[in-house]
mmCIF file of C-alpha atoms in Angstrom:
data_model
loop_
_atom_site.group_PDB
_atom_site.id
_atom_site.type_symbol
_atom_site.label_atom_id
_atom_site.label_comp_id
_atom_site.label_asym_id
_atom_site.label_seq_id
_atom_site.Cartn_x
_atom_site.Cartn_y
_atom_site.Cartn_z
ATOM 1 C CA MET K 138 0.018 -0.080 0.098
ATOM 2 C CA THR K 139 0.954 3.495 -0.514
ATOM 3 C CA VAL K 140 -0.645 6.600 0.434
ATOM 4 C CA ARG K 141 -1.098 9.587 -1.997
ATOM 5 C CA MET K 142 -1.228 13.242 0.371
ATOM 6 C CA GLY K 143 -2.462 16.338 -0.925
ATOM 7 C CA LEU K 144 -0.982 19.432 1.096
ATOM 8 C CA ILE K 145 -3.842 21.927 0.417
ATOM 9 C CA ARG K 146 -4.506 25.586 0.619
ATOM 10 C CA LYS K 147 -7.813 27.056 0.012
ATOM 11 C CA LYS K 148 -8.063 30.233 -2.104
ATOM 12 C CA PRO K 149 -7.754 33.407 0.199
ATOM 13 C CA ASP K 150 -11.247 34.615 -0.629
ATOM 14 C CA TRP K 151 -13.133 31.410 0.636
ATOM 15 C CA HIS K 152 -13.843 31.356 4.387
ATOM 16 C CA ASP K 153 -12.563 28.434 6.658
ATOM 17 C CA GLU K 154 -16.406 26.742 6.937
ATOM 18 C CA ASP K 155 -17.131 27.091 3.064
ATOM 19 C CA PHE K 156 -13.883 25.838 2.121
ATOM 20 C CA ARG K 157 -14.342 22.781 4.472
ATOM 21 C CA ARG K 158 -18.067 22.177 3.313
ATOM 22 C CA HIS K 159 -17.029 22.271 -0.470
ATOM 23 C CA TRP K 160 -14.215 19.964 0.179
ATOM 24 C CA ARG K 161 -16.052 17.521 2.188
ATOM 25 C CA GLU K 162 -19.635 17.561 0.459
ATOM 26 C CA HIS K 163 -18.593 18.310 -3.432
ATOM 27 C CA HIS K 164 -14.845 17.568 -3.851
ATOM 28 C CA GLY K 165 -14.608 14.237 -1.537
ATOM 29 C CA PRO K 166 -17.628 12.311 -3.424
ATOM 30 C CA LEU K 167 -15.970 13.300 -6.785
ATOM 31 C CA ALA K 168 -12.281 11.987 -5.496
ATOM 32 C CA ALA K 169 -14.050 8.738 -3.891
ATOM 33 C CA ARG K 170 -14.929 7.711 -7.521
ATOM 34 C CA LEU K 171 -11.525 6.903 -8.092
ATOM 35 C CA PRO K 172 -10.501 3.307 -9.526
ATOM 36 C CA GLY K 173 -8.684 1.311 -6.910
ATOM 37 C CA LEU K 174 -8.874 3.631 -4.006
ATOM 38 C CA ALA K 175 -8.594 1.546 -0.655
ATOM 39 C CA ALA K 176 -9.660 4.550 1.649
ATOM 40 C CA TYR K 177 -9.818 8.215 1.282
ATOM 41 C CA TRP K 178 -9.374 10.412 4.333
ATOM 42 C CA GLN K 179 -9.606 14.451 4.666
ATOM 43 C CA ASN K 180 -7.845 16.321 7.499
ATOM 44 C CA ALA K 181 -9.031 19.939 7.989
ATOM 45 C CA VAL K 182 -6.757 21.978 9.865
ATOM 46 C CA THR K 183 -8.337 23.522 12.854
ATOM 47 C CA GLU K 184 -4.732 25.065 14.647
ATOM 48 C CA ARG K 185 -1.152 26.021 13.583
ATOM 49 C CA LEU K 186 0.539 25.807 17.058
ATOM 50 C CA GLN K 187 3.721 23.931 18.057
ATOM 51 C CA ARG K 188 1.754 22.534 20.782
ATOM 52 C CA GLY K 189 3.753 20.646 23.376
ATOM 53 C CA ILE K 190 7.163 21.183 21.527
ATOM 54 C CA ALA K 191 9.943 23.636 21.293
ATOM 55 C CA PHE K 192 11.141 23.193 17.676
ATOM 56 C CA ALA K 193 12.033 25.069 14.706
ATOM 57 C CA ARG K 194 8.785 25.433 12.327
ATOM 58 C CA GLY K 195 9.110 25.309 8.764
ATOM 59 C CA PRO K 196 7.662 27.796 6.267
ATOM 60 C CA TRP K 197 4.371 25.271 5.608
ATOM 61 C CA ASP K 198 1.371 26.976 6.018
ATOM 62 C CA PHE K 199 -1.899 24.393 4.657
ATOM 63 C CA ASP K 200 -5.667 24.382 5.202
ATOM 64 C CA GLY K 201 -6.054 20.689 4.648
ATOM 65 C CA PHE K 202 -4.540 17.271 3.992
ATOM 66 C CA SER K 203 -5.972 14.309 1.949
ATOM 67 C CA GLN K 204 -4.887 10.958 2.081
ATOM 68 C CA LEU K 205 -5.809 8.579 -0.505
ATOM 69 C CA THR K 206 -4.591 4.917 -0.025
ATOM 70 C CA LEU K 207 -4.140 3.232 -3.225
ATOM 71 C CA GLY K 208 -4.381 -1.139 -3.362
ATOM 72 C CA ALA K 209 -1.271 -2.827 -4.345
ATOM 73 C CA ARG K 210 -2.919 -3.641 -7.904
ATOM 74 C CA VAL K 211 -3.008 0.277 -8.691
ATOM 75 C CA ALA K 212 -0.171 1.308 -6.595
ATOM 76 C CA GLY K 213 2.345 1.076 -9.489
ATOM 77 C CA THR K 214 -0.402 2.750 -12.306
ATOM 78 C CA SER K 215 -2.034 6.052 -12.252
ATOM 79 C CA PRO K 216 -5.463 5.934 -10.676
ATOM 80 C CA PHE K 217 -6.237 9.382 -12.521
ATOM 81 C CA ALA K 218 -6.016 7.333 -16.059
ATOM 82 C CA ASP K 219 -10.195 7.965 -16.543
ATOM 83 C CA GLY K 220 -9.780 11.548 -18.453
ATOM 84 C CA GLY K 221 -13.247 12.678 -17.335
ATOM 85 C CA LEU K 222 -13.044 12.020 -13.848
ATOM 86 C CA ALA K 223 -9.458 13.628 -14.062
ATOM 87 C CA ASP K 224 -10.884 16.817 -15.687
ATOM 88 C CA ALA K 225 -13.745 16.978 -13.468
ATOM 89 C CA LEU K 226 -11.260 17.028 -10.367
ATOM 90 C CA ILE K 227 -8.843 19.236 -11.753
ATOM 91 C CA ALA K 228 -11.575 21.804 -12.534
ATOM 92 C CA ASP K 229 -12.820 21.765 -9.189
ATOM 93 C CA GLU K 230 -9.618 22.084 -7.407
ATOM 94 C CA ARG K 231 -8.988 25.139 -9.627
ATOM 95 C CA HIS K 232 -12.639 26.352 -8.280
ATOM 96 C CA PHE K 233 -11.647 26.539 -4.591
ATOM 97 C CA LEU K 234 -7.937 25.441 -4.155
ATOM 98 C CA GLY K 235 -5.068 28.188 -3.799
ATOM 99 C CA GLY K 236 -2.530 25.699 -3.765
ATOM 100 C CA LEU K 237 -1.751 22.033 -4.070
ATOM 101 C CA HIS K 238 1.219 19.961 -3.513
ATOM 102 C CA ILE K 239 1.254 16.098 -3.901
ATOM 103 C CA VAL K 240 3.563 13.708 -1.819
ATOM 104 C CA THR K 241 3.543 9.918 -2.292
ATOM 105 C CA ALA K 242 4.591 7.888 0.939
ATOM 106 C CA GLU K 243 4.652 4.427 2.425
ATOM 107 C CA PRO K 244 2.881 4.368 5.940
ATOM 108 C CA THR K 245 4.061 2.775 9.022
ATOM 109 C CA GLU K 246 1.624 1.894 11.510
ATOM 110 C CA VAL K 247 3.959 2.447 14.844
ATOM 111 C CA ILE K 248 0.755 2.445 17.347
ATOM 112 C CA ALA K 249 -2.474 1.752 15.571
ATOM 113 C CA PRO K 250 -5.523 4.124 16.381
ATOM 114 C CA PRO K 251 -8.887 3.112 17.563
ATOM 115 C CA SER K 252 -11.191 2.910 15.060
ATOM 116 C CA GLY K 253 -15.347 4.133 14.734
ATOM 117 C CA PRO K 254 -16.677 6.552 17.179
ATOM 118 C CA GLN K 255 -13.672 6.246 19.822
ATOM 119 C CA ARG K 256 -11.433 7.498 17.089
ATOM 120 C CA ALA K 257 -13.711 10.484 16.051
ATOM 121 C CA ARG K 258 -13.549 11.658 19.599
ATOM 122 C CA LEU K 259 -9.639 11.716 19.551
ATOM 123 C CA LEU K 260 -7.347 15.181 18.837
ATOM 124 C CA LYS K 261 -5.281 14.317 15.838
ATOM 125 C CA ARG K 262 -1.893 16.361 14.909
ATOM 126 C CA ILE K 263 -0.106 16.018 11.538
ATOM 127 C CA SER K 264 3.419 17.272 11.260
ATOM 128 C CA LEU K 265 5.824 17.755 8.105
ATOM 129 C CA LEU K 266 9.379 17.002 8.911
ATOM 130 C CA ARG K 267 12.449 17.984 7.350
ATOM 131 C CA ARG K 268 15.769 16.227 8.218
ATOM 132 C CA ARG K 269 19.200 17.930 9.204
ATOM 133 C CA ASP K 270 21.470 19.220 6.608
ATOM 134 C CA GLY K 271 24.080 17.039 6.101
ATOM 135 C CA LEU K 272 21.916 13.942 6.694
ATOM 136 C CA ASP K 273 20.947 11.913 3.754
ATOM 137 C CA GLU K 274 17.793 10.249 2.943
ATOM 138 C CA ASP K 275 18.872 6.811 4.192
ATOM 139 C CA GLY K 276 20.044 8.216 7.594
ATOM 140 C CA PHE K 277 16.673 10.009 8.015
ATOM 141 C CA ARG K 278 14.942 6.799 7.518
ATOM 142 C CA ARG K 279 17.250 4.955 9.744
ATOM 143 C CA GLU K 280 16.914 7.403 12.771
ATOM 144 C CA TRP K 281 12.852 8.040 12.206
ATOM 145 C CA ARG K 282 12.619 4.051 12.801
ATOM 146 C CA VAL K 283 14.923 4.296 15.874
ATOM 147 C CA HIS K 284 12.453 7.501 17.119
ATOM 148 C CA ALA K 285 9.593 5.173 16.650
ATOM 149 C CA ASP K 286 10.645 3.342 19.934
ATOM 150 C CA PHE K 287 10.747 6.674 22.123
ATOM 151 C CA VAL K 288 7.224 7.650 20.852
ATOM 152 C CA ARG K 289 5.824 4.231 22.032
ATOM 153 C CA GLY K 290 7.442 4.892 25.419
ATOM 154 C CA MET K 291 5.651 8.173 25.797
ATOM 155 C CA PRO K 292 2.405 8.504 28.016
ATOM 156 C CA GLY K 293 -1.186 8.946 26.317
ATOM 157 C CA VAL K 294 -0.341 8.472 22.741
ATOM 158 C CA ALA K 295 -3.462 6.634 21.223
ATOM 159 C CA GLY K 296 -2.188 6.285 17.678
ATOM 160 C CA TYR K 297 1.101 6.947 15.800
ATOM 161 C CA ARG K 298 1.940 6.653 12.034
ATOM 162 C CA GLN K 299 4.974 7.515 10.123
ATOM 163 C CA ASN K 300 4.702 8.433 6.171
ATOM 164 C CA VAL K 301 7.921 8.185 4.642
ATOM 165 C CA VAL K 302 7.753 10.558 1.326
ATOM 166 C CA THR K 303 9.021 8.716 -1.623
ATOM 167 C CA ALA K 304 7.732 11.095 -4.475
ATOM 168 C CA ARG K 305 7.015 14.547 -4.511
ATOM 169 C CA GLU K 306 4.851 16.930 -6.961
ATOM 170 C CA ARG K 307 5.216 20.489 -6.569
ATOM 171 C CA VAL K 308 2.703 20.839 -8.972
ATOM 172 C CA LYS K 309 0.344 18.083 -9.256
ATOM 173 C CA GLY K 310 1.263 15.924 -12.016
ATOM 174 C CA GLN K 311 4.711 16.996 -12.261
ATOM 175 C CA PRO K 312 7.258 15.044 -10.362
ATOM 176 C CA CYS K 313 9.918 17.212 -8.744
ATOM 177 C CA ASP K 314 13.036 16.975 -6.940
ATOM 178 C CA TYR K 315 13.856 17.093 -2.986
ATOM 179 C CA GLU K 316 14.938 20.731 -3.244
ATOM 180 C CA ALA K 317 11.689 21.808 -4.575
ATOM 181 C CA LEU K 318 9.590 20.122 -1.943
ATOM 182 C CA PRO K 319 12.188 19.269 1.340
ATOM 183 C CA ILE K 320 9.471 17.269 3.184
ATOM 184 C CA ASP K 321 11.266 13.770 4.276
ATOM 185 C CA GLY K 322 8.305 12.588 6.184
ATOM 186 C CA ILE K 323 4.792 13.547 7.667
ATOM 187 C CA VAL K 324 3.649 12.233 11.227
ATOM 188 C CA GLU K 325 -0.094 11.287 12.239
ATOM 189 C CA LEU K 326 -0.500 11.255 16.185
ATOM 190 C CA TRP K 327 -3.624 10.814 18.023
ATOM 191 C CA PHE K 328 -4.357 11.855 21.738
ATOM 192 C CA GLU K 329 -7.228 12.176 23.895
ATOM 193 C CA ASN K 330 -6.996 15.708 23.668
ATOM 194 C CA ALA K 331 -4.802 18.806 23.898
ATOM 195 C CA ALA K 332 -3.769 18.288 27.555
ATOM 196 C CA THR K 333 -2.950 14.671 27.038
ATOM 197 C CA LEU K 334 -0.721 16.000 24.253
ATOM 198 C CA GLU K 335 0.778 18.466 26.101
ATOM 199 C CA ALA K 336 1.364 15.805 29.076
ATOM 200 C CA ALA K 337 2.959 13.168 26.866
ATOM 201 C CA PHE K 338 5.892 15.850 25.422
ATOM 202 C CA GLY K 339 6.285 17.164 28.758
ATOM 203 C CA SER K 340 7.195 13.634 30.473
ATOM 204 C CA PRO K 341 10.314 12.531 30.939
ATOM 205 C CA GLN K 342 9.781 10.351 28.205
ATOM 206 C CA GLY K 343 8.520 13.049 26.103
ATOM 207 C CA GLN K 344 11.308 15.093 26.981
ATOM 208 C CA ARG K 345 13.954 11.926 25.812
ATOM 209 C CA THR K 346 11.718 11.758 22.601
ATOM 210 C CA MET K 347 12.462 15.453 21.583
ATOM 211 C CA ALA K 348 16.010 15.223 22.400
ATOM 212 C CA HIS K 349 16.791 12.396 19.844
ATOM 213 C CA ALA K 350 14.663 14.637 17.168
ATOM 214 C CA GLN K 351 17.038 17.093 17.575
ATOM 215 C CA THR K 352 19.829 14.763 16.325
ATOM 216 C CA PHE K 353 18.159 14.142 12.812
ATOM 217 C CA LEU K 354 15.552 16.622 12.321
ATOM 218 C CA ALA K 355 15.912 20.322 11.393
ATOM 219 C CA GLU K 356 12.185 21.345 11.328
ATOM 220 C CA ILE K 357 8.709 20.194 12.475
ATOM 221 C CA THR K 358 5.801 21.820 11.428
ATOM 222 C CA ALA K 359 2.622 21.006 13.270
ATOM 223 C CA PHE K 360 -0.852 21.161 12.827
ATOM 224 C CA ALA K 361 -4.029 19.940 14.705
ATOM 225 C CA VAL K 362 -6.766 18.690 11.963
ATOM 226 C CA GLN K 363 -10.088 17.288 12.248
ATOM 227 C CA GLU K 364 -10.208 14.020 10.334
ATOM 228 C CA GLN K 365 -12.890 12.739 8.339
ATOM 229 C CA ARG K 366 -13.218 9.326 6.441
ATOM 230 C CA VAL K 367 -15.015 9.508 2.877
ATOM 231 C CA VAL K 368 -14.003 5.784 1.885
#
């Protein structure tokens, strides 16, 4: 399985609620028609704070993150081969989006979040990671695997997923190099609430986790999101 993640900015003249409603009620059902789609989640940004952590924040500012999980049979092909559907998606994106970058990632479920109503009540945080200068891609991935054990030891973590970025499109449909879109990984974390999140990072285990993060990360750009499953 691979996941195709959209890093989304709304048009400046769209109000937050109008953007979220259109994404949820119009664009979501349209994208759900993509062939071979195993899952599709929308994550609307609700907060842009480095809550619980003192870490350099990157330049990124997004209003939402889409996650389209592709089945194994279509992972190596384009799910956008249907010209009519592709054209409709592009036309709608031009209608309500001011910016859209795409990354393809390989997800690893370190701590599986709960499902159903219990998951819907949780606070979710998505963070974009950039590795330290001088550390290559393999070194980043190796240290991030080690980092997973630190996060496992933190109290109150209800779910934790690592998404290693394997391909990038600064402009949708146009592959780009790392320098054009320097994001190495995307973190998904779930907590009971904001107080639980802050307590987790403030704990001794959390302090050790962030000390390790300093050894291989240059930036962490955190967003609280409200997630919704479409498929």
